[in-house]
Coordinates of C-alpha atoms and ligand atoms in Angstrom, one line a residue:
Chain P
M98 CA 93.0 103.6 88.5
S99 CA 92.7 102.5 84.8
E100 CA 90.6 100.1 86.3
F101 CA 88.2 102.9 86.4
T102 CA 88.8 104.5 82.4
A103 CA 85.9 103.1 81.4
A104 CA 86.0 102.3 77.2
V105 CA 83.2 104.8 76.4
P106 CA 84.0 106.8 73.2
T107 CA 83.5 110.6 73.7
P108 CA 81.2 111.9 70.5
A109 CA 84.3 114.1 70.0
D110 CA 86.7 111.1 69.3
T111 CA 86.8 110.2 65.7
S112 CA 90.7 108.7 65.8
G113 CA 89.9 105.2 65.1
T114 CA 86.9 104.3 67.4
A115 CA 84.3 105.0 64.8
G116 CA 81.6 102.9 64.3
Y117 CA 82.9 100.6 67.3
T118 CA 79.6 99.6 69.9
P119 CA 81.1 97.8 73.2
S120 CA 79.7 94.2 73.5
A121 CA 77.2 92.9 75.8
V122 CA 80.1 91.6 78.1
Q123 CA 81.6 95.0 78.0
L124 CA 78.5 96.7 79.3
E125 CA 77.9 94.4 82.0
R126 CA 81.4 95.1 82.9
E127 CA 80.8 98.8 83.2
R128 CA 77.8 98.3 85.0
Y129 CA 79.6 96.4 87.6
R130 CA 82.4 98.7 88.0
A131 CA 80.2 101.8 88.1
A132 CA 78.3 99.9 90.9
R133 CA 81.2 98.8 92.8
R134 CA 82.4 102.4 92.7
R135 CA 79.0 103.9 94.3
R136 CA 78.9 101.3 97.0
E137 CA 82.9 102.2 97.6
R138 CA 82.1 105.9 98.1
L139 CA 78.6 105.0 99.7
T140 CA 80.7 102.7 102.6
A141 CA 83.7 105.7 102.8
G142 CA 80.8 108.3 103.6
V143 CA 79.1 106.3 106.3
C144 CA 82.6 105.3 107.5
A145 CA 83.4 109.0 107.9
L146 CA 80.0 110.4 109.3
V147 CA 79.7 107.6 112.0
L148 CA 83.3 108.2 113.4
L149 CA 82.8 112.1 113.2
V150 CA 79.3 112.0 115.3
V151 CA 81.1 109.4 117.7
V152 CA 83.8 112.1 118.0
V153 CA 81.6 114.7 118.4
V154 CA 79.3 113.4 121.2
A155 CA 82.3 111.9 122.8
V156 CA 84.0 115.7 123.1
V157 CA 80.6 117.6 123.9
S158 CA 79.7 114.7 126.5
S159 CA 82.7 115.2 128.4
P160 CA 82.8 116.7 131.8
G161 CA 85.3 119.6 131.1
W162 CA 83.3 120.3 127.6
A163 CA 81.6 123.7 129.0
E164 CA 84.7 125.2 130.1
V165 CA 86.4 124.3 126.9
H166 CA 83.8 125.5 124.8
A167 CA 84.1 128.9 127.1
K168 CA 88.1 129.3 127.1
F169 CA 88.8 128.2 123.7
L170 CA 85.1 128.2 121.0
N171 CA 84.0 131.7 122.6
G172 CA 82.3 133.2 119.4
T173 CA 81.9 136.5 121.0
E174 CA 85.6 136.5 121.9
F175 CA 86.2 135.1 118.3
R176 CA 84.3 138.1 116.9
R177 CA 86.3 140.4 119.0
Y178 CA 89.6 139.5 117.8
F179 CA 89.3 137.8 114.3
G180 CA 89.5 140.9 112.1
Q181 CA 92.9 141.9 113.7
I182 CA 94.1 138.9 113.8
L183 CA 93.6 138.6 109.9
H184 CA 95.4 141.9 109.8
G185 CA 98.3 140.4 111.0
F186 CA 98.3 137.4 109.5
W187 CA 98.2 139.2 105.9
L188 CA 102.1 140.4 107.4
N189 CA 102.8 136.6 107.7
V190 CA 101.9 136.0 104.5
Q191 CA 103.9 139.1 103.2
M192 CA 106.8 137.5 104.9
F193 CA 106.4 134.1 103.7
L194 CA 106.2 135.0 100.0
V195 CA 109.5 137.6 100.4
S196 CA 111.0 134.7 102.3
E197 CA 109.7 132.3 100.1
V198 CA 111.6 133.5 96.8
L199 CA 115.2 134.7 98.4
I200 CA 114.6 131.3 99.8
L201 CA 114.3 129.5 96.7
A202 CA 117.6 131.8 95.2
L203 CA 119.7 131.2 98.3
G204 CA 119.3 127.3 98.6
L205 CA 119.7 126.5 94.7
L206 CA 123.0 128.9 94.5
V207 CA 124.1 126.8 97.9
A208 CA 123.0 123.2 96.3
L209 CA 124.9 124.5 92.8
V210 CA 128.0 125.6 94.2
R211 CA 128.2 122.6 96.6
V212 CA 127.7 120.4 93.2
T213 CA 130.3 121.5 91.1
R214 CA 133.7 120.1 90.8
S215 CA 136.0 122.7 89.2
P216 CA 138.6 123.2 92.3
G217 CA 139.1 127.0 91.3
L218 CA 135.5 127.2 93.4
A219 CA 137.0 124.7 96.3
P220 CA 136.5 128.0 98.6
I221 CA 133.1 129.0 97.9
R222 CA 132.4 125.5 98.0
W223 CA 133.8 125.2 101.4
A224 CA 132.1 128.0 102.4
A225 CA 128.9 126.7 101.1
T226 CA 128.9 123.8 103.4
A227 CA 130.3 125.4 106.2
Y228 CA 126.8 127.4 106.1
V229 CA 124.5 124.6 105.6
D230 CA 126.1 122.7 108.6
V231 CA 126.0 126.0 110.9
F232 CA 122.6 127.3 110.1
R233 CA 120.7 123.8 109.4
G234 CA 122.0 123.1 113.0
V235 CA 120.8 126.0 114.8
P236 CA 117.0 126.0 115.8
T237 CA 115.4 128.8 113.8
L238 CA 114.1 130.2 117.1
L239 CA 117.5 130.9 118.3
L240 CA 118.7 132.1 115.2
I241 CA 115.6 134.5 114.9
F242 CA 116.8 135.5 118.5
L243 CA 120.4 135.8 117.4
I244 CA 119.8 138.2 114.2
G245 CA 116.7 139.9 116.1
F246 CA 118.4 141.2 119.3
G247 CA 121.8 140.4 118.1
L248 CA 122.6 142.2 114.9
P249 CA 120.9 145.3 116.1
A250 CA 122.9 145.4 118.8
L251 CA 126.5 145.9 116.9
Q252 CA 124.8 148.9 116.0
L253 CA 126.6 148.8 112.5
Q254 CA 126.1 151.6 110.2
G255 CA 122.9 150.0 107.6
T256 CA 122.1 147.6 109.6
P257 CA 117.9 146.8 109.1
S258 CA 116.0 148.0 112.4
S259 CA 112.6 146.6 111.5
P260 CA 111.9 143.3 113.5
V261 CA 109.9 142.3 110.2
V262 CA 113.2 142.6 108.2
L263 CA 115.5 140.7 110.7
G264 CA 112.6 137.9 111.6
C265 CA 112.7 137.2 107.1
I266 CA 116.5 137.5 107.3
A267 CA 116.8 134.8 109.9
L268 CA 114.0 132.7 108.1
V269 CA 116.2 132.8 104.7
L270 CA 119.4 131.8 106.3
S271 CA 117.9 128.8 108.2
Y272 CA 115.5 127.5 105.3
G273 CA 118.2 128.4 102.8
A274 CA 120.3 125.7 104.1
Y275 CA 117.7 123.5 104.2
V276 CA 116.0 123.9 100.8
G277 CA 119.8 124.2 99.6
E278 CA 119.6 120.2 100.7
V279 CA 116.9 119.5 99.1
F280 CA 117.9 121.0 95.5
R281 CA 121.4 118.7 96.4
A282 CA 119.1 116.0 96.7
G283 CA 117.7 116.5 93.4
L284 CA 120.4 116.9 91.7
N285 CA 121.8 114.2 92.7
S286 CA 118.8 112.0 92.2
V287 CA 119.0 112.7 88.2
H288 CA 120.7 109.3 87.0
P289 CA 124.3 109.6 86.1
A290 CA 123.4 108.3 82.5
Q291 CA 122.0 111.5 81.7
R292 CA 124.8 113.5 82.5
N293 CA 127.1 111.2 80.4
A294 CA 124.1 111.3 77.2
A295 CA 124.4 114.8 77.2
K296 CA 128.3 115.1 77.7
A297 CA 128.0 112.8 74.5
L298 CA 126.3 114.8 73.1
G299 CA 129.0 117.5 73.3
L300 CA 127.1 119.8 75.5
S301 CA 129.6 121.6 78.0
E302 CA 129.7 121.0 82.2
H303 CA 127.6 124.2 82.6
Q304 CA 124.6 123.5 79.4
T305 CA 124.3 119.9 81.1
L306 CA 123.2 121.2 84.5
R307 CA 121.5 123.9 82.9
H308 CA 119.5 121.9 80.2
V309 CA 119.5 118.6 81.6
I310 CA 120.2 117.7 85.0
L311 CA 118.4 120.9 86.6
P312 CA 115.3 120.8 85.1
Q313 CA 114.9 117.0 85.9
A314 CA 116.3 118.3 89.5
V315 CA 114.0 120.7 89.9
R316 CA 110.9 118.2 88.8
N317 CA 111.8 115.9 91.4
V318 CA 112.1 117.9 94.3
V319 CA 108.7 120.0 93.7
P320 CA 106.7 117.9 96.3
P321 CA 109.2 118.2 99.0
L322 CA 110.0 122.0 98.6
L323 CA 106.2 122.3 98.9
N324 CA 107.0 120.7 101.9
D325 CA 109.4 123.1 103.2
F326 CA 106.8 126.1 101.8
I327 CA 104.1 124.9 104.5
A328 CA 106.8 124.6 107.3
L329 CA 108.1 128.3 106.5
Q330 CA 104.3 129.6 106.5
K331 CA 104.0 128.3 109.8
D332 CA 107.6 129.3 111.2
T333 CA 106.9 133.3 110.3
A334 CA 104.9 133.1 113.3
L335 CA 108.3 132.8 115.2
V336 CA 108.9 136.7 114.5
A337 CA 106.3 137.4 116.7
T338 CA 109.1 136.9 119.1
L339 CA 110.2 139.8 117.9
G340 CA 107.3 142.1 118.5
P341 CA 105.7 142.6 115.1
L342 CA 101.8 142.6 115.1
E343 CA 101.5 139.4 113.1
A344 CA 98.8 136.9 113.7
L345 CA 100.4 135.3 116.6
R346 CA 101.3 138.7 118.2
V347 CA 97.5 139.8 117.9
A348 CA 96.2 136.6 119.0
Q349 CA 98.5 136.7 122.0
I350 CA 97.7 140.4 123.3
G351 CA 93.9 139.4 122.8
S352 CA 94.2 136.5 124.9
Y353 CA 96.2 138.1 127.9
A354 CA 93.7 141.0 128.0
D355 CA 90.3 138.6 128.3
F356 CA 92.2 135.5 129.7
N357 CA 90.3 133.5 126.7
Y358 CA 92.3 131.2 124.3
T359 CA 89.9 131.7 121.5
P360 CA 92.2 134.2 119.6
Y361 CA 94.8 131.5 119.5
L362 CA 92.3 129.1 117.6
A363 CA 90.9 132.0 115.4
A364 CA 95.1 133.0 114.6
A365 CA 95.3 128.9 114.0
A366 CA 92.3 128.5 111.7
L367 CA 94.1 131.0 109.5
F368 CA 97.2 129.1 109.3
I369 CA 95.3 125.8 108.6
A370 CA 93.3 128.0 105.9
V371 CA 96.6 127.9 103.9
T372 CA 98.5 125.2 104.7
V373 CA 96.0 122.6 103.4
P374 CA 95.6 123.9 99.9
I375 CA 99.4 123.8 99.7
T376 CA 99.5 120.5 101.4
R377 CA 96.9 119.2 98.4
Y378 CA 98.5 120.4 96.0
A379 CA 101.9 118.6 97.4
D380 CA 99.5 115.4 97.3
W381 CA 98.5 116.3 93.6
L382 CA 101.6 116.2 92.6
Q383 CA 103.4 113.4 94.1
R384 CA 100.6 111.4 92.3
K385 CA 101.6 112.9 88.9
A386 CA 104.8 112.0 89.3
I387 CA 104.4 108.6 90.6
E388 CA 102.1 108.3 87.7
R389 CA 104.9 110.0 85.5
Q390 CA 107.4 107.2 86.6
W391 CA 105.0 104.2 86.1
A392 CA 104.6 105.5 82.3
E393 CA 108.1 105.4 82.2
A394 CA 108.7 101.9 83.6
R395 CA 106.3 100.4 81.0
Chain T
M1 CA 88.3 68.4 72.1
S2 CA 89.9 69.8 74.8
E3 CA 90.1 74.0 75.0
A4 CA 93.2 75.8 74.6
L5 CA 94.7 76.9 78.3
L6 CA 94.9 80.8 77.0
R7 CA 91.7 82.1 75.1
I8 CA 91.9 85.6 74.2
R9 CA 88.4 86.6 72.3
N10 CA 87.6 89.9 70.5
L11 CA 90.2 91.6 72.4
R12 CA 89.8 95.7 72.5
K13 CA 92.5 98.0 74.1
Q14 CA 92.2 101.9 73.8
Y15 CA 94.7 104.4 75.8
G16 CA 92.9 108.1 75.7
G17 CA 90.3 107.4 72.6
K18 CA 93.3 105.5 70.0
T19 CA 92.8 102.0 69.7
V20 CA 95.8 99.7 70.1
L21 CA 94.2 96.5 69.7
E22 CA 90.9 95.4 68.1
S23 CA 89.3 92.7 67.8
I24 CA 92.1 90.3 69.1
D25 CA 91.7 86.3 69.1
L26 CA 94.3 84.2 70.1
D27 CA 94.7 81.1 71.7
V28 CA 97.4 79.6 73.4
A29 CA 97.0 75.8 74.2
E30 CA 98.9 74.0 77.1
H31 CA 102.6 73.0 76.4
Q32 CA 102.8 75.5 73.2
V33 CA 104.6 78.5 72.3
V34 CA 103.0 81.3 70.7
C35 CA 105.4 84.0 69.2
L36 CA 104.0 87.6 68.6
I37 CA 105.9 89.7 65.8
G38 CA 105.5 92.7 64.4
G39 CA 106.6 96.8 64.2
S40 CA 107.4 98.9 67.1
G41 CA 104.0 100.0 68.5
S42 CA 102.1 97.3 67.0
G43 CA 100.7 96.7 70.4
K44 CA 102.8 93.6 71.3
S45 CA 103.5 94.5 74.7
T46 CA 100.1 95.7 75.5
L47 CA 98.8 92.8 74.4
L48 CA 100.9 91.2 77.2
R49 CA 100.1 93.5 80.0
C50 CA 96.3 92.6 78.9
V51 CA 97.1 89.5 79.7
D52 CA 98.8 90.2 83.0
L53 CA 96.2 92.1 84.3
L54 CA 98.6 95.5 84.0
D55 CA 96.2 97.2 82.1
T56 CA 92.4 96.5 82.3
V57 CA 90.9 95.7 78.6
D58 CA 88.3 97.9 77.2
D59 CA 86.1 95.0 75.6
G60 CA 86.1 91.5 75.2
T61 CA 87.4 88.6 77.3
I62 CA 90.4 86.4 78.4
H63 CA 90.3 83.3 79.8
L64 CA 93.4 81.3 81.7
G65 CA 91.7 77.7 82.0
E66 CA 88.3 78.4 83.9
T67 CA 89.1 81.6 85.2
E68 CA 88.0 84.9 82.9
L69 CA 90.8 87.2 83.8
T70 CA 89.0 90.2 82.5
D71 CA 86.1 89.8 85.4
P72 CA 86.6 92.5 87.3
R73 CA 85.1 90.4 90.4
L74 CA 88.6 88.8 89.8
N75 CA 91.0 88.6 92.3
A76 CA 93.6 90.2 90.1
D77 CA 96.5 89.0 92.4
A78 CA 95.5 85.8 92.8
A79 CA 95.6 85.4 89.2
R80 CA 99.0 86.8 88.5
R81 CA 100.4 84.1 91.0
R82 CA 99.2 81.8 88.1
I83 CA 101.3 83.7 85.5
G84 CA 105.4 84.4 85.4
V85 CA 106.4 87.6 83.5
V86 CA 109.8 88.8 81.9
F87 CA 110.1 92.1 80.5
Q88 CA 112.6 93.7 78.2
S89 CA 114.5 95.3 81.0
Y90 CA 115.1 93.0 83.7
N91 CA 113.8 95.0 86.8
L92 CA 115.6 92.4 89.0
F93 CA 115.7 94.2 92.7
P94 CA 118.5 95.3 93.3
H95 CA 118.7 95.5 97.5
M96 CA 118.5 91.4 96.7
S97 CA 120.7 88.7 96.4
V98 CA 120.1 86.6 93.2
L99 CA 118.6 83.6 95.8
E100 CA 116.6 86.2 97.7
N101 CA 115.1 88.0 94.3
V102 CA 114.2 84.3 93.2
T103 CA 112.5 82.7 96.3
L104 CA 110.8 86.1 97.2
A105 CA 107.3 85.5 95.1
P106 CA 107.7 81.8 95.9
R107 CA 107.7 82.7 99.8
K108 CA 105.6 85.7 100.5
A109 CA 103.1 85.6 97.7
H110 CA 102.7 81.5 97.8
G111 CA 103.6 81.1 101.7
I112 CA 106.4 78.6 100.7
P113 CA 109.1 77.5 103.7
R114 CA 112.4 79.2 103.0
R115 CA 114.2 75.7 103.1
E116 CA 112.1 74.4 99.9
A117 CA 111.8 77.8 98.3
E118 CA 115.4 78.1 98.3
Q119 CA 116.5 74.3 97.0
H120 CA 114.0 74.7 94.4
A121 CA 115.2 77.9 93.6
L122 CA 118.9 76.4 93.6
E123 CA 117.5 74.0 90.9
L124 CA 116.6 76.5 88.7
L125 CA 119.3 78.7 88.9
E126 CA 121.6 75.5 88.6
R127 CA 119.5 74.8 85.5
L128 CA 119.7 77.8 84.1
G129 CA 123.7 77.8 84.5
L130 CA 123.7 80.2 87.3
A131 CA 124.2 77.9 90.1
E132 CA 127.8 80.4 91.5
K133 CA 125.9 83.1 91.3
A134 CA 123.2 82.6 93.7
R135 CA 124.6 85.0 96.7
D136 CA 125.7 87.7 93.7
Y137 CA 123.8 90.7 93.8
P138 CA 122.2 91.7 90.1
D139 CA 124.6 94.7 89.5
R140 CA 127.6 92.3 89.5
L141 CA 126.1 90.2 86.9
S142 CA 126.0 90.4 83.1
G143 CA 123.2 91.6 80.9
G144 CA 122.4 88.1 79.9
Q145 CA 122.9 86.5 83.4
Q146 CA 120.4 88.8 84.8
Q147 CA 117.9 88.2 82.2
R148 CA 118.1 84.4 82.9
V149 CA 118.0 85.6 86.5
A150 CA 114.7 87.2 85.6
I151 CA 113.8 84.0 84.1
A152 CA 114.2 82.2 86.9
R153 CA 112.4 84.5 89.4
A154 CA 109.4 84.0 86.9
L155 CA 109.5 80.4 86.6
A156 CA 110.2 79.9 90.6
T157 CA 106.6 80.0 91.3
K158 CA 105.8 77.2 88.8
P159 CA 103.3 79.3 86.6
E160 CA 100.7 77.7 84.3
L161 CA 101.5 80.8 81.7
L162 CA 104.9 82.4 80.9
L163 CA 104.9 85.8 79.2
F164 CA 107.9 87.4 77.5
D165 CA 108.1 90.4 76.4
E166 CA 111.5 90.9 74.2
I167 CA 113.4 89.7 77.0
T168 CA 116.7 90.1 74.6
A169 CA 115.9 93.1 72.8
A170 CA 118.3 94.5 75.9
L171 CA 121.0 92.1 75.1
D172 CA 124.2 92.1 73.1
P173 CA 123.9 89.9 70.3
E174 CA 126.2 87.0 71.7
L175 CA 124.1 86.8 75.1
V176 CA 120.8 86.5 73.1
G177 CA 121.7 83.0 72.4
E178 CA 122.3 82.1 75.8
V179 CA 119.0 83.2 76.8
L180 CA 117.2 81.9 73.9
D181 CA 118.6 78.4 74.8
V182 CA 116.7 78.8 78.3
V183 CA 113.6 79.4 76.4
T184 CA 114.0 76.4 73.8
D185 CA 114.7 74.4 77.3
L186 CA 111.5 75.7 78.8
K187 CA 109.8 74.9 75.7
Q188 CA 111.0 70.9 75.6
R189 CA 110.0 70.7 79.3
G190 CA 106.4 71.7 78.2
L191 CA 105.6 74.9 79.2
T192 CA 103.4 77.2 77.9
I193 CA 104.6 80.4 76.2
L194 CA 103.1 83.5 74.8
M195 CA 106.1 85.9 73.8
A196 CA 106.8 88.9 71.8
T197 CA 109.9 88.8 69.9
H198 CA 112.3 90.4 67.1
E199 CA 113.9 87.1 66.8
M200 CA 112.9 85.6 64.0
G201 CA 115.2 83.1 63.7
F202 CA 114.0 81.8 66.9
A203 CA 110.8 82.0 66.2
R204 CA 111.0 80.0 62.9
H205 CA 112.3 77.1 65.1
A206 CA 110.6 77.0 68.5
A207 CA 107.7 78.8 67.6
D208 CA 104.4 76.4 67.7
Q209 CA 102.1 79.4 66.4
V210 CA 103.2 82.7 64.8
C211 CA 100.8 85.7 65.2
F212 CA 101.9 88.8 63.0
L213 CA 100.3 92.4 64.6
E214 CA 99.9 95.5 62.8
G215 CA 98.3 98.7 64.2
G216 CA 96.8 96.1 67.1
V217 CA 95.1 93.7 65.1
I218 CA 96.6 90.3 64.3
R219 CA 96.9 90.5 60.2
E220 CA 98.5 86.8 60.0
R221 CA 98.8 83.7 61.8
G222 CA 99.6 80.3 61.2
T223 CA 102.8 77.4 62.0
A224 CA 106.0 79.3 61.9
E225 CA 106.9 78.0 58.6
Q226 CA 103.6 79.4 57.2
V227 CA 103.9 83.1 58.4
L228 CA 107.8 83.3 58.2
S229 CA 108.3 81.3 55.4
E230 CA 105.5 81.7 53.0
P231 CA 103.7 85.0 54.2
R232 CA 100.4 85.5 52.3
H233 CA 99.3 88.9 53.7
P234 CA 100.9 91.7 51.9
S235 CA 102.0 93.7 54.9
T236 CA 103.6 90.6 56.6
Q237 CA 105.6 90.3 53.7
R238 CA 106.7 93.8 53.6
F239 CA 107.4 93.6 57.2
L240 CA 109.6 90.3 57.3
A241 CA 111.2 91.9 54.1
R242 CA 112.1 94.8 56.5
V243 CA 113.3 92.7 59.0
L244 CA 115.7 90.2 57.0
E245 CA 117.1 93.1 54.6
H246 CA 119.3 94.0 58.2
K247 CA 120.4 90.7 59.1
Ligands
ATP586 N1 100.2 104.1 78.1 C1 100.1 104.6 77.3 N2 99.3 105.9 76.8 C2 99.0 106.1 76.0 N3 99.5 105.2 74.2 C3 100.2 103.9 74.7 C4 100.4 103.9 76.0 N4 101.0 102.9 75.6 C5 101.1 102.2 75.0 N5 100.7 103.1 74.1 C6 100.4 103.4 72.5 O1 100.2 101.7 72.1 C7 100.5 101.3 70.8 C8 101.0 99.9 71.0 O2 102.3 100.0 72.0 P1 103.1 98.7 72.4 O3 104.0 99.2 73.3 O4 102.0 97.3 72.7 O5 103.6 98.6 71.3 P2 105.0 97.2 70.9 O6 104.4 96.4 69.5 O7 105.3 97.0 72.1 O8 106.0 97.9 70.3 P3 107.6 98.0 70.6 O9 108.1 96.7 69.1 O10 108.4 98.8 70.1 O11 107.8 97.1 71.9 C9 102.1 102.4 70.3 O12 100.8 103.5 69.4 C10 102.2 103.1 71.9 O13 102.4 104.4 71.3
MG587 MG1 107.1 96.4 73.6

């Protein structure tokens, strides 16, 4: 990367570079690098284009293409259902946002409980461990069934009956266990010397955790957490099994009505439209993290 | 007149508009030991990183023998194979034994057969007084031993030039000597070394040339005797007075 940071001082830059003109050698070097960069971009573009053309030609000229086109890429079907599916997708987004906040809180709590050493908290620690063991072991879909159909069947006072709420409870419990483990790994990834350094300054266990360990741990786990966010965003579709009219359920109804799979594809496109930006953001964060490690390693 | 092995001309390096090295000219002849001294932040590590191609320069040239290291067309990996580097923090690979650490580069980067690489590595370790540590893992060694392994690792590829960046700075005082003795031995064997150091006593008896850096420029240079005993530049005098005060 530093390979490509050109040495041209910007006009705004006054600190120590005033009166400096790059030598002929340096100018030639920069010209060469610029040319190489252009060449690399061109190569990348041409390769991508060729590959794209090959794939499109191969798909379109395949024997089943007409059938696929009619069943999966039907413009009329798409227009008929897209509005409803989009409306349903808004419910997925809401479920995602609400669950995510609760999951982060639950996960952090579980992780903190699991890393504390104080003997008085041992029962809570065991409970947290048991929670993680159980809820991480049960498939999310199974959990949605158990809670979505099982909880109302108990007919207890005050249990929610809305399938959306029940679905979210299941998602929170399932992902809370995962995210708790991610947070715990993050807490453990902070070098022990940091804990000692904080203790040596006279900080209490609690202050050490709060001001030294936790901030570093959170910084370390943001990329894997985003990964879990993406999985959660998709898994909101599992709540479709309880019946609420979210994107998948709406698409399913449309698909059954017209014997056409285009509505499914429309729903898939919506999920992709949300997860791709999160993925790019996660990539960017990881790159930043790597650069930071480089700076520390000097 | 034969040319120096390492030739730095008009080197410039800046970080985000801040000039860290400026107009650096420096020659390191074969079999010479050149010491870079100077205060914290004066640019010693940056200079060494530029020579090892860990950073790109913003102007000027660096030649190693016939090769221009600063040429963007250069195969940096091939050039780095000719240079051995030891850092202040040892950076040994914790998942490998001492012997594996030392033989990794010869075997993988230079394609030397395992048997041959190990034999050479054992000779090196023997010479550095580490023969019986060959099968140990780095976390079982003292700081001085780890740093000597790092030196052995850098030597294992028979580099033309060695770069040392404050290799004793992280060591206990009683371990500093054992590492510096190794460097003295390397000098006697005719290796070429460019090193940043805070050990003035060592620089005085081992260096063929001492360069004093301040604010990214070489303020003064000469033989160890000249620079350390009779510094002419006021900033060199101030620096030495400050350093020697605490000795
Ligand atoms: N990656 C970087 N980004 C910005 N500035 C940097 C970077 N690396 C080094 N510097 C700056 O460059 C200058 C020279 O740093 P360098 O590490 O070369 O000093 P040094 O002489 O090795 O000091 P020390 O004796 O403390 O090791 C310093 O002012 C430092 O702040
Ligand atoms: Mg340094």
